[in-house]
XYZ file of C-alpha atoms in Angstrom:
650
model
C 0.000 0.000 0.000
C 2.973 2.335 -0.430
C 1.211 4.226 -3.222
C -1.665 5.060 -0.859
C 0.748 6.067 1.855
C 2.533 8.463 -0.530
C -0.783 9.930 -1.671
C -1.934 10.274 1.955
C 1.309 12.118 2.794
C 0.873 14.264 -0.297
C -2.629 15.277 0.820
C -1.460 16.257 4.299
C 1.386 18.359 2.897
C -0.704 19.863 0.094
C -3.326 21.136 2.529
C -0.597 23.293 4.072
C 0.106 25.041 0.751
C -1.107 28.647 0.438
C -4.413 29.047 -1.398
C -3.317 30.775 -4.585
C -4.463 30.408 -8.165
C -6.750 27.730 -9.518
C -6.796 24.255 -8.058
C -4.335 25.133 -5.248
C -5.276 22.239 -2.951
C -7.019 18.865 -3.052
C -10.736 18.923 -2.262
C -11.718 18.308 1.394
C -12.569 14.826 2.614
C -16.212 13.695 2.398
C -16.700 16.000 -0.589
C -16.771 15.510 -4.356
C -16.755 17.823 -7.333
C -19.609 17.724 -9.839
C -21.024 19.979 -12.524
C -23.960 22.167 -11.519
C -26.708 23.113 -13.989
C -28.983 25.263 -11.814
C -28.159 27.844 -9.152
C -30.838 28.789 -6.600
C -30.390 31.904 -4.445
C -32.264 32.136 -1.121
C -32.427 34.668 1.688
C -31.750 33.742 5.308
C -35.436 32.831 5.786
C -35.453 30.345 2.937
C -37.339 32.612 0.522
C -36.434 32.355 -3.161
C -34.591 35.403 -4.475
C -33.784 34.107 -7.949
C -32.694 31.046 -9.889
C -30.672 30.665 -13.071
C -28.976 28.135 -15.338
C -25.199 27.849 -14.948
C -22.989 26.389 -17.610
C -22.062 23.041 -16.008
C -19.656 24.664 -13.551
C -17.570 22.396 -11.329
C -18.949 22.687 -7.812
C -17.750 21.243 -4.517
C -20.521 19.385 -2.738
C -20.679 17.238 0.426
C -21.264 13.530 -0.097
C -21.804 10.416 1.971
C -19.780 7.261 1.337
C -22.773 5.816 -0.539
C -23.691 8.906 -2.567
C -20.079 9.531 -3.667
C -20.009 6.097 -5.313
C -23.609 5.803 -6.523
C -23.997 4.634 -10.091
C -27.726 4.341 -10.715
C -29.367 6.546 -8.084
C -30.796 5.960 -4.662
C -28.214 7.537 -2.336
C -28.773 11.303 -2.048
C -26.080 13.909 -1.516
C -26.888 15.884 1.642
C -26.956 19.397 0.131
C -26.570 19.820 -3.639
C -28.172 17.197 -5.835
C -30.334 16.651 -8.899
C -33.911 17.906 -9.217
C -35.239 14.361 -8.728
C -33.659 14.404 -5.235
C -34.204 17.975 -3.999
C -37.747 18.627 -5.329
C -40.683 17.090 -3.450
C -43.001 18.090 -6.322
C -40.883 16.353 -9.009
C -43.380 13.411 -9.260
C -46.311 15.858 -9.351
C -44.897 17.428 -12.496
C -44.484 14.081 -14.254
C -40.882 13.282 -13.390
C -39.850 10.188 -15.355
C -37.413 8.906 -12.717
C -37.921 7.797 -9.103
C -37.955 10.563 -6.504
C -35.568 10.232 -3.569
C -36.807 13.264 -1.647
C -38.414 11.146 1.073
C -37.067 7.968 2.709
C -37.223 4.896 0.483
C -36.526 1.169 0.425
C -33.608 -0.361 -1.438
C -34.090 -4.123 -1.447
C -34.847 -4.952 2.168
C -33.035 -1.877 3.527
C -34.635 1.396 4.564
C -32.648 4.354 3.210
C -32.624 8.022 4.118
C -34.044 10.342 1.492
C -32.681 13.785 0.668
C -34.925 15.615 3.151
C -34.151 13.323 6.098
C -30.411 13.548 5.522
C -30.511 17.343 5.314
C -32.707 17.579 8.407
C -30.374 15.335 10.449
C -27.374 17.378 9.392
C -29.150 20.630 10.261
C -30.188 19.334 13.666
C -26.568 18.316 14.302
C -24.936 21.600 13.265
C -27.696 24.284 13.343
C -25.953 26.061 10.479
C -28.044 29.046 9.261
C -27.540 28.217 5.555
C -28.859 24.708 6.145
C -31.891 26.156 7.899
C -32.714 28.351 4.897
C -32.336 25.476 2.421
C -34.338 23.127 4.658
C -37.166 25.663 4.883
C -37.210 26.082 1.109
C -37.240 22.407 0.158
C -39.750 21.433 2.853
C -42.192 23.871 1.281
C -42.363 21.285 -1.528
C -42.495 23.749 -4.427
C -38.989 23.596 -5.912
C -40.130 22.650 -9.430
C -42.950 25.193 -9.292
C -40.519 27.952 -8.313
C -38.031 26.994 -11.018
C -40.762 26.947 -13.650
C -41.771 30.404 -12.485
C -38.172 31.570 -12.858
C -38.005 30.213 -16.414
C -35.372 27.618 -15.512
C -37.516 24.477 -15.888
C -40.141 24.091 -18.612
C -43.549 22.386 -18.791
C -45.397 20.985 -21.774
C -49.021 21.683 -22.693
C -50.159 19.064 -20.129
C -48.341 20.836 -17.314
C -45.645 18.145 -17.071
C -41.878 18.586 -17.283
C -40.736 18.573 -20.922
C -38.466 15.717 -21.960
C -37.415 17.218 -25.285
C -37.372 20.517 -27.126
C -38.190 20.260 -30.833
C -36.961 23.645 -32.092
C -33.220 24.176 -31.780
C -33.578 27.915 -32.491
C -35.782 28.518 -29.433
C -34.154 25.911 -27.192
C -33.845 27.142 -23.548
C -30.385 27.224 -21.916
C -31.031 24.163 -19.718
C -31.876 21.916 -22.683
C -28.621 22.929 -24.355
C -26.778 21.412 -21.368
C -28.805 18.273 -20.701
C -27.535 15.002 -22.141
C -29.841 13.030 -24.431
C -30.578 9.535 -23.100
C -32.479 6.515 -24.357
C -35.678 5.847 -22.429
C -37.342 2.810 -24.004
C -37.731 3.610 -27.686
C -37.539 7.369 -27.112
C -34.625 9.757 -26.707
C -35.249 12.143 -23.817
C -33.624 15.026 -21.983
C -34.744 14.698 -18.378
C -34.849 17.997 -16.474
C -34.747 15.905 -13.299
C -31.053 15.226 -14.080
C -30.116 18.891 -13.596
C -27.776 19.315 -10.616
C -28.765 22.136 -8.219
C -26.413 24.231 -6.120
C -27.347 26.803 -3.493
C -26.540 30.343 -2.486
C -27.864 31.738 0.790
C -27.612 35.468 1.402
C -27.399 36.483 5.038
C -27.028 39.965 6.550
C -23.370 40.651 7.355
C -22.166 37.508 5.563
C -20.008 38.126 2.487
C -19.799 34.497 1.303
C -23.183 33.295 0.055
C -21.895 30.297 -1.956
C -22.461 27.110 0.010
C -19.655 25.338 -1.857
C -17.141 27.962 -0.670
C -18.339 28.258 2.941
C -15.608 26.679 5.104
C -17.875 26.501 8.165
C -20.350 24.439 6.150
C -17.574 22.164 4.860
C -16.270 21.539 8.389
C -19.803 21.069 9.675
C -20.469 18.273 7.166
C -17.148 16.544 7.887
C -17.990 16.418 11.607
C -21.526 15.162 11.002
C -20.318 12.575 8.496
C -17.971 11.133 11.160
C -21.063 10.171 13.143
C -22.297 8.106 10.164
C -19.172 5.925 10.007
C -19.129 2.274 11.084
C -16.910 0.399 13.514
C -13.166 0.850 13.785
C -10.709 -1.545 12.177
C -7.027 -1.755 11.284
C -6.024 0.726 8.574
C -3.204 -0.949 6.644
C -1.863 2.416 5.462
C -1.368 4.106 8.841
C -1.390 1.036 11.115
C -4.022 2.672 13.347
C -7.508 1.610 14.390
C -9.829 3.876 12.414
C -13.345 3.830 10.947
C -12.884 1.733 7.823
C -13.948 2.682 4.345
C -16.199 0.153 2.632
C -16.907 1.979 -0.632
C -13.824 3.682 -1.955
C -14.118 6.745 -4.203
C -14.521 6.714 -7.977
C -14.320 9.758 -10.320
C -10.526 9.684 -10.116
C -9.544 10.722 -13.654
C -12.584 12.929 -14.336
C -16.038 13.552 -12.866
C -17.700 10.878 -15.039
C -15.107 8.197 -14.294
C -16.732 5.218 -12.543
C -13.642 2.972 -12.505
C -12.230 2.283 -9.038
C -8.772 1.492 -7.727
C -10.035 -0.347 -4.648
C -13.208 -2.398 -4.643
C -14.341 -5.464 -2.737
C -18.125 -5.259 -2.824
C -18.674 -7.953 -5.456
C -19.428 -10.932 -3.219
C -21.355 -12.934 -5.821
C -18.767 -13.337 -8.571
C -15.215 -14.565 -8.566
C -13.739 -11.557 -6.768
C -12.106 -13.507 -3.952
C -11.466 -16.681 -5.997
C -11.554 -18.938 -2.937
C -8.811 -17.092 -1.079
C -10.962 -14.901 1.198
C -14.510 -14.912 2.488
C -14.846 -11.117 2.598
C -13.004 -8.015 1.427
C -11.697 -7.148 4.888
C -9.423 -10.202 4.887
C -7.577 -8.890 1.837
C -7.102 -5.248 2.741
C -8.637 -2.618 5.022
C -8.147 1.115 4.674
C -9.503 3.847 6.930
C -12.335 5.940 5.473
C -10.543 9.253 5.997
C -7.205 7.874 4.736
C -8.876 6.558 1.584
C -10.637 9.887 1.042
C -7.402 11.851 1.417
C -5.386 9.536 -0.818
C -7.989 9.566 -3.616
C -8.496 13.335 -3.361
C -4.725 13.845 -3.603
C -4.609 11.626 -6.684
C -7.454 13.561 -8.363
C -5.672 16.808 -7.579
C -2.376 15.586 -9.040
C -4.065 14.288 -12.189
C -5.827 17.600 -12.779
C -2.607 19.554 -12.239
C 0.138 17.660 -13.975
C -0.820 14.300 -15.442
C -0.140 13.017 -18.936
C -3.335 11.632 -20.488
C -3.734 9.244 -23.374
C -7.429 8.374 -23.612
C -8.105 6.771 -20.186
C -4.430 6.136 -19.530
C -2.931 8.509 -16.964
C 0.733 8.963 -16.017
C 1.593 11.303 -13.168
C 4.848 12.041 -11.372
C 5.106 14.149 -8.242
C 7.080 15.039 -5.168
C 4.928 14.585 -2.019
C 5.800 17.952 -0.460
C 4.575 19.752 -3.575
C 7.880 20.659 -5.244
C 7.561 20.997 -9.036
C 8.666 17.984 -11.072
C 9.387 17.876 -14.825
C 6.761 15.832 -16.700
C 7.895 12.316 -17.443
C 5.837 11.557 -20.550
C 6.366 14.823 -22.432
C 8.694 15.634 -25.308
C 11.786 17.738 -24.595
C 10.126 20.972 -25.698
C 7.221 20.583 -23.266
C 9.384 19.185 -20.479
C 12.239 21.689 -20.459
C 12.073 24.351 -23.162
C 8.434 25.381 -23.395
C 9.290 28.962 -22.553
C 11.650 28.976 -25.530
C 10.037 29.301 -28.939
C 12.578 27.319 -30.900
C 13.088 30.302 -33.164
C 16.820 29.666 -33.392
C 16.233 26.287 -35.008
C 13.353 27.523 -37.138
C 15.633 30.194 -38.525
C 18.249 27.614 -39.341
C 20.873 29.214 -37.142
C 21.718 26.132 -35.118
C 21.579 23.489 -37.825
C 24.926 24.301 -39.360
C 27.062 23.928 -36.260
C 27.236 21.167 -33.700
C 23.603 21.195 -32.776
C 24.035 18.185 -30.496
C 26.601 19.951 -28.359
C 24.480 23.069 -28.096
C 21.441 21.024 -27.133
C 23.418 19.051 -24.544
C 24.573 22.289 -22.907
C 21.042 23.694 -22.831
C 19.656 20.458 -21.403
C 22.405 20.301 -18.775
C 21.559 23.817 -17.635
C 17.900 22.916 -17.339
C 18.683 19.776 -15.370
C 21.014 21.790 -13.115
C 18.129 24.172 -12.476
C 15.886 21.284 -11.505
C 18.672 19.804 -9.361
C 18.658 22.972 -7.274
C 14.995 22.259 -6.504
C 15.134 18.468 -6.147
C 17.822 16.847 -4.018
C 18.635 13.341 -2.831
C 16.338 13.788 0.153
C 13.356 14.399 -2.119
C 11.391 11.378 -3.223
C 9.769 11.321 -6.672
C 6.783 9.066 -7.229
C 5.745 7.910 -10.715
C 2.295 6.362 -11.057
C 0.513 5.015 -14.148
C -3.214 4.197 -14.224
C -5.421 2.543 -16.805
C -8.665 0.595 -17.098
C -9.767 -2.004 -19.608
C -13.241 -0.514 -20.103
C -13.148 3.286 -20.489
C -14.650 4.939 -17.394
C -16.063 1.717 -15.936
C -15.141 -1.328 -13.885
C -11.825 -1.536 -12.147
C -8.677 0.492 -12.622
C -5.138 -0.886 -12.531
C -1.819 0.625 -11.502
C 0.276 -0.086 -14.582
C 3.445 1.602 -13.360
C 4.751 2.528 -9.926
C 8.219 3.743 -9.042
C 9.768 5.699 -6.189
C 13.060 7.417 -6.990
C 15.399 9.871 -5.350
C 15.202 13.336 -6.881
C 18.754 13.200 -8.269
C 18.240 9.720 -9.741
C 14.965 10.793 -11.347
C 16.651 13.781 -13.010
C 19.618 11.670 -14.130
C 17.319 9.209 -15.900
C 15.306 12.012 -17.499
C 18.516 13.618 -18.748
C 19.672 10.295 -20.141
C 16.438 9.861 -22.125
C 16.273 13.401 -23.442
C 19.929 13.438 -24.473
C 20.170 9.917 -25.923
C 17.062 10.152 -28.120
C 17.388 13.806 -29.061
C 17.151 14.828 -32.719
C 15.895 17.911 -34.584
C 12.122 17.497 -34.519
C 9.462 19.129 -36.647
C 6.012 18.910 -35.029
C 4.087 21.269 -37.319
C 4.704 23.935 -39.946
C 5.704 26.294 -37.140
C 6.929 24.154 -34.219
C 10.497 22.897 -34.461
C 12.809 21.931 -31.657
C 15.741 19.733 -30.796
C 15.008 16.988 -28.318
C 13.460 13.609 -27.629
C 9.896 12.730 -28.675
C 7.215 11.806 -26.159
C 6.051 8.164 -25.809
C 2.711 9.097 -27.423
C 4.497 10.663 -30.410
C 6.545 7.493 -30.816
C 3.376 5.360 -30.791
C 1.790 7.590 -33.457
C 4.957 7.519 -35.545
C 5.181 3.729 -35.337
C 1.546 2.931 -36.159
C 0.034 6.053 -37.727
C -2.349 8.738 -36.563
C -5.345 6.391 -36.598
C -3.744 4.018 -34.137
C -6.102 1.889 -32.047
C -6.322 3.418 -28.530
C -5.435 0.101 -26.884
C -2.335 -0.258 -29.050
C -1.394 3.349 -28.312
C -1.693 2.816 -24.553
C 0.224 -0.460 -24.588
C 2.989 1.171 -26.641
C 3.247 4.037 -24.148
C 3.424 1.461 -21.339
C 6.326 -0.253 -23.105
C 8.262 2.992 -23.512
C 7.815 4.380 -19.981
C 10.278 1.896 -18.355
C 12.867 3.094 -20.901
C 12.528 6.572 -19.385
C 12.013 5.702 -15.709
C 14.338 2.686 -15.462
C 16.712 3.355 -18.349
C 15.698 0.073 -20.018
C 16.627 -0.446 -23.697
C 13.941 0.752 -26.072
C 12.131 -2.155 -27.809
C 13.848 -2.840 -31.141
C 10.571 -3.638 -32.882
C 9.349 -0.104 -32.153
C 12.508 1.414 -33.588
C 12.129 -0.762 -36.669
C 8.437 0.154 -37.097
C 9.151 3.884 -36.970
C 12.099 3.552 -39.387
C 9.936 1.572 -41.847
C 7.195 4.223 -41.713
C 9.774 6.946 -42.316
C 11.125 4.961 -45.294
C 7.752 4.422 -46.954
C 7.705 7.978 -48.200
C 5.229 10.822 -47.966
C 2.087 9.421 -49.592
C -0.973 10.821 -47.816
C 1.107 13.012 -45.504
C 1.957 16.663 -45.532
C 5.669 17.327 -45.797
C 6.004 18.357 -42.122
C 4.099 15.238 -41.001
C 6.501 12.969 -42.840
C 9.437 15.013 -41.539
C 8.101 14.543 -37.995
C 8.135 10.758 -38.443
C 11.612 11.019 -39.969
C 12.915 13.066 -37.006
C 11.475 10.595 -34.487
C 12.955 7.652 -36.421
C 16.386 9.285 -36.428
C 16.153 10.028 -32.701
C 15.166 6.459 -31.837
C 17.846 4.867 -34.030
C 20.507 7.181 -32.633
C 19.431 6.495 -29.018
C 19.260 2.733 -29.506
C 22.838 2.677 -30.918
C 24.587 4.993 -28.484
C 27.852 3.081 -28.870
C 28.143 4.345 -32.455
C 28.197 7.980 -31.327
C 26.008 9.486 -34.025
C 26.031 13.267 -34.371
C 23.032 15.431 -35.233
C 25.118 17.179 -37.912
C 26.427 15.670 -41.163
C 29.367 13.351 -40.504
C 31.551 13.644 -43.598
C 34.054 11.123 -42.250
C 31.561 8.337 -41.526
C 32.083 5.562 -44.090
C 29.433 3.032 -43.115
C 27.460 1.685 -46.071
C 23.971 2.593 -44.833
C 24.929 6.134 -43.865
C 26.553 6.771 -47.259
C 23.553 5.365 -49.162
C 21.326 7.810 -47.221
C 23.573 10.671 -48.318
C 23.406 9.541 -51.982
C 19.595 9.495 -51.877
C 19.495 13.019 -50.429
C 21.838 14.379 -53.128
C 19.829 12.718 -55.925
C 16.605 14.172 -54.547
C 18.177 17.593 -54.334
C 19.329 17.509 -57.985
C 15.942 16.403 -59.300
C 13.899 18.785 -57.120
C 16.047 21.708 -58.296
C 15.442 20.792 -61.951
C 11.689 20.419 -61.339
C 11.603 23.773 -59.609
C 13.250 25.489 -62.567
C 10.716 23.980 -64.981
C 7.769 24.866 -62.705
C 6.749 21.253 -62.094
C 5.256 20.258 -58.735
C 5.495 16.535 -58.104
C 7.438 14.067 -56.019
C 10.941 13.242 -57.161
C 11.887 9.727 -58.262
C 14.113 9.524 -55.200
C 11.112 10.213 -52.948
C 8.901 7.747 -54.831
C 11.492 4.985 -54.663
C 12.557 5.571 -51.061
C 10.920 2.408 -49.681
C 12.357 0.238 -52.443
C 15.712 1.952 -51.968
C 15.691 0.943 -48.279
C 15.031 -2.705 -49.243
C 17.341 -3.025 -52.312
C 19.675 -0.034 -52.246
C 22.179 -0.997 -54.943
C 19.750 -2.023 -57.692
C 17.401 0.890 -56.872
C 20.252 3.382 -56.862
C 21.101 2.427 -60.442
C 17.517 3.301 -61.445
C 17.585 6.586 -59.569
C 20.976 7.496 -61.035
C 19.804 6.788 -64.615
C 16.647 8.841 -64.090
C 18.791 11.852 -63.129
C 20.282 12.155 -66.643
C 17.568 14.412 -68.227
C 17.488 16.623 -65.125
C 21.254 17.013 -65.191
C 21.029 17.968 -68.878
C 18.501 20.658 -67.975
C 20.655 21.947 -65.130
C 23.751 21.975 -67.321
C 22.247 24.815 -69.345
C 20.532 26.711 -66.529
C 22.495 26.024 -63.320
C 25.964 24.758 -64.322
C 27.637 25.816 -61.072
C 25.015 24.048 -58.998
C 25.336 20.903 -61.108
C 29.092 20.988 -60.737
C 28.808 21.135 -56.943
C 26.314 18.254 -56.883
C 28.392 16.066 -59.211
C 31.438 16.670 -57.048
C 29.452 15.735 -53.963
C 28.152 12.557 -55.608
C 31.684 11.592 -56.570
C 32.967 12.329 -53.085
C 30.344 10.104 -51.428
C 30.831 7.351 -54.026
C 34.542 7.310 -53.372
C 33.978 6.662 -49.656
C 32.214 3.336 -50.308
C 33.875 -0.022 -49.918
C 33.223 -1.607 -53.330
C 31.988 -4.916 -51.938
C 29.595 -3.152 -49.570
C 28.334 -0.862 -52.343
C 27.251 -3.729 -54.622
C 25.660 -5.603 -51.712
C 21.889 -5.312 -52.227
C 20.833 -6.282 -48.687
C 18.276 -3.980 -46.945
C 19.429 -0.813 -45.253
C 19.099 -0.247 -41.515
C 17.624 2.912 -39.992
C 21.119 4.417 -40.216
C 20.459 5.436 -43.826
C 17.750 7.810 -42.514
C 20.394 9.603 -40.421
C 22.631 10.052 -43.460
C 19.670 11.175 -45.571
C 18.405 13.648 -42.934
C 21.805 15.179 -42.208
C 22.666 15.526 -45.912
C 19.285 17.164 -46.677
C 19.664 19.622 -43.799
C 23.248 20.360 -44.844
C 22.155 21.155 -48.415
C 19.227 23.270 -47.131
C 21.424 25.280 -44.794
C 23.983 25.740 -47.577
C 21.297 27.250 -49.774
C 20.460 29.798 -47.083
C 24.129 30.600 -46.586
C 24.795 31.036 -50.320
C 21.505 32.743 -51.119
C 23.283 35.610 -52.888
C 24.606 33.470 -55.746
C 21.937 32.572 -58.347
C 23.762 29.427 -59.451
C 24.683 28.087 -56.055
C 21.312 27.791 -54.329
C 20.154 24.316 -53.436
C 16.467 23.547 -53.186
C 14.573 20.701 -51.677
C 10.871 20.206 -51.657
C 10.504 21.747 -48.216
C 11.526 25.150 -49.499
C 9.231 25.052 -52.485
């Protein structure tokens, strides 16, 4: 239960943080956050002042252990709840769902209705706001009042409308209500609208019940009286009132998946090992509330999300922590715009060295905040069925602050490469796990495959494990298949990620992010040849005003599979373009021919004629040669015969 202990500690420390900005602290225990649809304003005597529709605003509301985990109705919240709970006249106006205003039976059990719960709480605390709300709801005219205020709407039979036919005249509340299937019909039930309260009292500045700290404390004290017998809390080791229904709504307000659950006594939950849930694990009610509230708070503040998959890293005392599942730009350089790379100023020199220095400075900055004494927790969550059932912890690590930063630095330096994420966003750094999954399997990747791929990559970051070779191969193959169906920057993004992964998975080879003119490996040199051929052809096409892919681009996949035989085709196809350039750009052609000859001369003859497939290394040679030719064009822009063009610039 160490993860719960860390979350419990986090809650206790977070509640000591100053209240500044949005979402400064976790929500109090025995409370949940839900979206309100209707706001009712009362005076201190419980008389209606006004009511209005609010745009599904998140609102803190007190909840019992049962109501916080209800899935199909029946357990009322004690203060703010839906119309079907708070309005005694909901059935009178044709409400299509059961009313839980008065006490009711659930199976063989008698349950408290909304009114009884509110009355008991009021009698316990005697809070003036509760008195006003109690007076108002006991009058039994909530729906009538809201109809009079134009918030709820009746049909010609005087019953609550369940649909609104004309979209042009649709009232605000119907624009917020979700459409649901009710038999063969689709309905919008006004009884589903959540109500929150304001009570205006003379001399009292705070009229919002969800912000009134005396009301929050009052409910927490009353709720303690509703708890069961004490038992051993396995998180704190103390005898405390035990929680029997642990909170849901962890990743978002509609999330019904739970981390801890033992209430299924009819299925195969215990599988013959236990007779009840208490034999497996017991956690105190308050400890469970604090741990789950801390987790919700962390997820809202700093988690990485991929569909229902959540990855969050934190330091329990609240110190800032760099995100673990982000790319280098988002993790370390978000305040920098990447203009230097976009302008091509850093491509010419040793971009790797410059990036390493910048990254080291950032890590040094984080090191000043996180020391060896600080503990970093990394937690991954996921569920098989989105928003339902049970949730699993897919990753859990506790690291020292210095070790955490060292592993982050290792990832972001080893897999760094010039990246292009859109027409405007360029940076040098490592891709995020989600970007790698998209690059390996395409933008329309199945969510389950995307999440499992992210799960495979995270240990490479957190533990320094080798990156799976099949992923590297998949990304390199996608980068080699060319640009069909992709915009140029999209293909270049895949190419940058492929280069970063191949470089990081072969650290012993010491690849540079700049063109290595002394590297004589076969695959690297073949990549350079392809880049030069593409540059010659694209320049000739540009001069003749043609806009189409070059033969080098079209044959890139085949070139990666059979480089020698495909190169002969590409080389022969260059002849007419060279003839065209001979008359219009002789200087340019001379430079390109010299470069071709220089690269050719670096080959070992036996390796050159070998037609075996190329590894991802050829992408590094191709990328570096293309960027070198592009940067040379910008440097030599004054000379009309010396500019070098690739498709990107056209």
